[in-house]
Structures are given as C-alpha cells and as structure tokens.
mmCIF file of C-alpha atoms in Angstrom:
data_model
loop_
_atom_site.group_PDB
_atom_site.id
_atom_site.type_symbol
_atom_site.label_atom_id
_atom_site.label_comp_id
_atom_site.label_asym_id
_atom_site.label_seq_id
_atom_site.Cartn_x
_atom_site.Cartn_y
_atom_site.Cartn_z
ATOM 1 C CA MET A 68 77.512 109.050 122.531
ATOM 2 C CA ASN A 69 76.610 106.219 120.110
ATOM 3 C CA LYS A 70 75.173 102.966 122.174
ATOM 4 C CA PHE A 71 77.321 100.130 119.529
ATOM 5 C CA MET A 72 80.352 102.908 119.811
ATOM 6 C CA LYS A 73 80.377 102.772 123.372
ATOM 7 C CA MET A 74 80.594 98.746 123.432
ATOM 8 C CA ALA A 75 82.941 99.303 120.379
ATOM 9 C CA ILE A 76 85.027 101.151 123.061
ATOM 10 C CA LYS A 77 84.137 98.691 126.309
ATOM 11 C CA GLU A 78 85.335 95.864 123.926
ATOM 12 C CA ALA A 79 88.335 97.086 123.114
ATOM 13 C CA GLN A 80 89.103 97.953 126.528
ATOM 14 C CA LYS A 81 88.799 94.264 127.295
ATOM 15 C CA GLY A 82 90.880 93.436 124.880
ATOM 16 C CA ILE A 83 93.421 96.197 126.067
ATOM 17 C CA HIS A 84 93.533 95.117 129.833
ATOM 18 C CA GLU A 85 93.276 91.734 129.396
ATOM 19 C CA GLY A 86 96.965 92.527 127.189
ATOM 20 C CA HIS A 87 95.266 90.697 124.131
ATOM 21 C CA GLY A 88 96.699 93.616 121.975
ATOM 22 C CA GLY A 89 95.788 97.463 120.596
ATOM 23 C CA PRO A 90 92.650 99.530 121.450
ATOM 24 C CA PHE A 91 90.159 98.403 118.539
ATOM 25 C CA GLY A 92 87.561 96.683 119.190
ATOM 26 C CA THR A 93 83.944 96.071 117.051
ATOM 27 C CA VAL A 94 80.339 95.660 116.961
ATOM 28 C CA ILE A 95 78.483 94.027 114.099
ATOM 29 C CA VAL A 96 74.548 95.514 114.234
ATOM 30 C CA LYS A 97 71.967 94.171 112.248
ATOM 31 C CA ASP A 98 69.032 95.218 112.706
ATOM 32 C CA GLY A 99 69.467 96.850 115.325
ATOM 33 C CA LYS A 100 70.593 93.934 117.434
ATOM 34 C CA VAL A 101 74.197 92.929 118.373
ATOM 35 C CA ILE A 102 75.143 89.941 115.974
ATOM 36 C CA ALA A 103 78.830 90.053 117.320
ATOM 37 C CA LYS A 104 81.827 91.368 118.695
ATOM 38 C CA GLY A 105 85.149 91.661 118.867
ATOM 39 C CA HIS A 106 88.181 92.908 119.848
ATOM 40 C CA ASN A 107 92.074 92.776 118.823
ATOM 41 C CA GLU A 108 93.788 89.488 120.048
ATOM 42 C CA VAL A 109 96.925 89.693 118.196
ATOM 43 C CA ILE A 110 99.212 89.382 120.947
ATOM 44 C CA LYS A 111 97.399 87.261 122.449
ATOM 45 C CA ASN A 112 96.615 84.206 119.448
ATOM 46 C CA HIS A 113 100.792 85.266 117.760
ATOM 47 C CA ASP A 114 98.179 86.094 114.587
ATOM 48 C CA ALA A 115 98.764 89.121 112.655
ATOM 49 C CA THR A 116 95.338 88.611 111.424
ATOM 50 C CA CYS A 117 93.070 88.793 114.835
ATOM 51 C CA HIS A 118 92.206 92.648 114.232
ATOM 52 C CA GLY A 119 88.438 93.177 116.060
ATOM 53 C CA GLU A 120 87.502 93.884 112.610
ATOM 54 C CA MET A 121 88.327 90.547 112.028
ATOM 55 C CA MET A 122 87.648 88.334 114.952
ATOM 56 C CA ALA A 123 83.717 90.371 114.796
ATOM 57 C CA ILE A 124 83.086 89.052 111.094
ATOM 58 C CA ARG A 125 84.239 85.419 112.335
ATOM 59 C CA LYS A 126 81.740 85.463 115.006
ATOM 60 C CA ALA A 127 79.023 87.098 112.965
ATOM 61 C CA SER A 128 79.067 84.573 110.335
ATOM 62 C CA LYS A 129 79.078 81.390 112.147
ATOM 63 C CA LYS A 130 76.222 83.266 114.346
ATOM 64 C CA LEU A 131 74.123 83.547 110.855
ATOM 65 C CA GLY A 132 75.194 80.519 109.578
ATOM 66 C CA THR A 133 76.565 82.475 106.023
ATOM 67 C CA PHE A 134 79.761 84.102 105.202
ATOM 68 C CA ASP A 135 77.308 86.899 103.496
ATOM 69 C CA LEU A 136 76.552 89.656 105.898
ATOM 70 C CA SER A 137 74.926 91.776 103.821
ATOM 71 C CA GLY A 138 72.494 94.104 105.567
ATOM 72 C CA CYS A 139 75.230 94.865 109.151
ATOM 73 C CA GLU A 140 76.433 97.701 110.124
ATOM 74 C CA LEU A 141 80.288 97.471 111.988
ATOM 75 C CA TYR A 142 81.151 100.063 114.244
ATOM 76 C CA THR A 143 84.798 99.990 115.073
ATOM 77 C CA THR A 144 86.927 102.562 117.210
ATOM 78 C CA ALA A 145 89.437 102.782 114.605
ATOM 79 C CA GLU A 146 89.406 103.331 110.452
ATOM 80 C CA PRO A 147 89.692 99.487 109.090
ATOM 81 C CA CYS A 148 93.068 99.164 108.182
ATOM 82 C CA PRO A 149 92.706 97.411 104.501
ATOM 83 C CA MET A 150 93.532 93.547 105.265
ATOM 84 C CA CYS A 151 89.929 94.305 107.261
ATOM 85 C CA LEU A 152 88.878 96.453 105.089
ATOM 86 C CA GLY A 153 88.580 93.321 102.556
ATOM 87 C CA ALA A 154 87.245 91.325 105.111
ATOM 88 C CA ILE A 155 84.803 93.901 105.271
ATOM 89 C CA LEU A 156 83.825 94.505 101.829
ATOM 90 C CA TRP A 157 84.177 90.383 101.360
ATOM 91 C CA SER A 158 81.613 90.158 103.782
ATOM 92 C CA ASN A 159 79.001 92.387 102.437
ATOM 93 C CA ILE A 160 78.736 94.495 105.213
ATOM 94 C CA SER A 161 76.606 97.409 104.028
ATOM 95 C CA LYS A 162 77.671 100.360 106.210
ATOM 96 C CA VAL A 163 80.660 100.801 108.499
ATOM 97 C CA TYR A 164 81.526 103.667 111.388
ATOM 98 C CA PHE A 165 84.808 104.256 112.889
ATOM 99 C CA GLY A 166 86.215 106.276 115.593
ATOM 100 C CA CYS A 167 89.696 107.435 115.338
ATOM 101 C CA ASN A 168 91.204 107.638 111.603
ATOM 102 C CA ILE A 169 94.814 106.360 110.564
ATOM 103 C CA VAL A 170 96.452 109.464 111.702
ATOM 104 C CA ASP A 171 95.310 109.337 115.635
ATOM 105 C CA THR A 172 96.698 105.456 115.019
ATOM 106 C CA GLU A 173 100.113 106.367 114.072
ATOM 107 C CA ASN A 174 100.365 108.946 116.674
ATOM 108 C CA ILE A 175 100.334 105.922 118.961
ATOM 109 C CA GLY A 176 102.552 103.644 117.058
ATOM 110 C CA PHE A 177 100.852 101.727 114.716
ATOM 111 C CA ARG A 178 101.745 101.539 110.876
ATOM 112 C CA ASP A 179 98.722 101.576 109.251
ATOM 113 C CA LYS A 180 99.977 104.431 106.790
ATOM 114 C CA VAL A 181 102.655 102.847 105.515
ATOM 115 C CA PHE A 182 100.193 100.334 103.884
ATOM 116 C CA TYR A 183 97.657 103.370 102.040
ATOM 117 C CA GLU A 184 101.052 104.123 100.485
ATOM 118 C CA MET A 185 102.557 101.057 98.817
ATOM 119 C CA ASN A 186 102.412 102.098 95.117
ATOM 120 C CA ASP A 187 102.819 99.648 91.954
ATOM 121 C CA GLU A 188 106.675 100.126 92.212
ATOM 122 C CA LYS A 189 106.876 98.981 95.574
ATOM 123 C CA LYS A 190 104.120 96.090 94.798
ATOM 124 C CA LYS A 191 106.567 94.924 91.491
ATOM 125 C CA GLU A 192 108.982 94.577 94.000
ATOM 126 C CA PHE A 193 106.779 92.672 96.514
ATOM 127 C CA ILE A 194 104.051 90.801 94.813
ATOM 128 C CA LEU A 195 105.306 88.558 91.637
ATOM 129 C CA GLU A 196 103.487 86.400 89.642
ATOM 130 C CA LEU A 197 104.858 82.847 88.948
ATOM 131 C CA ASP A 198 103.542 79.338 87.592
ATOM 132 C CA ARG A 199 100.402 81.418 85.827
ATOM 133 C CA ASP A 200 99.762 78.601 83.613
ATOM 134 C CA GLN A 201 99.383 75.872 86.655
ATOM 135 C CA CYS A 202 96.773 78.155 88.318
ATOM 136 C CA LEU A 203 95.030 78.848 85.466
ATOM 137 C CA LYS A 204 94.372 75.047 85.172
ATOM 138 C CA LEU A 205 93.058 74.879 89.024
ATOM 139 C CA PHE A 206 90.923 77.588 87.605
ATOM 140 C CA GLU A 207 89.486 76.106 85.001
ATOM 141 C CA GLU A 208 88.588 72.724 87.478
ATOM 142 C CA TYR A 209 87.089 75.314 89.218
ATOM 143 C CA ASN A 210 85.138 77.053 87.429
ATOM 144 C CA ASN A 211 83.757 73.215 85.687
ATOM 145 C CA ILE A 212 82.789 72.401 89.008
ATOM 146 C CA LYS A 213 78.464 72.589 89.095
ATOM 147 C CA ASP A 214 76.878 74.317 91.704
ATOM 148 C CA LYS A 215 79.198 75.897 93.238
ATOM 149 C CA LYS A 216 79.701 79.489 95.273
ATOM 150 C CA ASN A 217 81.775 82.417 94.191
ATOM 151 C CA TYR A 218 82.572 84.258 96.786
#
C-alpha cells in the first residue's frame, strides 16, 4: 500500500471516529514530504465546503504561504467531487491519486453522481445571469488595477 494513501485513510478514520463527517481523508505532498492533511469536517463545522480535499488545500496554502500549490501531489480516499476538483485545479496541484470512485461513494449514500449528471438544461433552470452590465464595470475596475495577480 502506498504510504501517503495509508496516511489519507488514517486521516479519514480520525474524522469518522470523531464524528466530523464521511470517510474522506486527504494528504498533500511536495518533494516527497507531507505538507498538509485534512479530513471531511462537514458535520463538525456545519459547512458543506469542508471536504477533506478542501481542508488539506487550505492548510497547505497557509503553510506554504501561497495559493499556488504547483509541484504538490494530492492523495485522497475518494474521487474528488466537482467542488474539490475545481479547488485542486485552481491551486495548481500537479497530480491526484484517489482510492474509491464515484460509484463506490454513491453505494455508501453520498450523491456525487448528481453533480456529474447536471446538463445544460438543468443549469439553465438553476444558474441565471443577472445585472451583467454592473458586474462588467466591476471587472473593468479590477482590470485597471496595476500589479494585480490573476487567480
């Protein structure tokens, strides 16, 4: 068994036995060294964004003093959901290793599959454009700032 996946599993076990959330643990590694660990804390924090990957990314970013986690690898007990995958991509993590897939996750009662099945028609009913002109002015204001960093 991979030593980093073993750590992710232990992290997940810690979270489930403390009643923090589901069996999701994550370890972020850079240059062969563990940078951060995280587990699902959705129940503990009453916050739907506190997935294991999100918790580990927050800790790694804080520890390294940057949002850019280029060169880091992420080990997680389950295939990242769309929210976590988005955070992984935004943070520039180089590689992801996961244990269980979305079918396995669905089999224990989680609903990740519904997010992958959201088609354009369903999105049109749920996500609506509003006040675009005013928001474009905000974008222009931001774009006119010198020495900014685009995330």
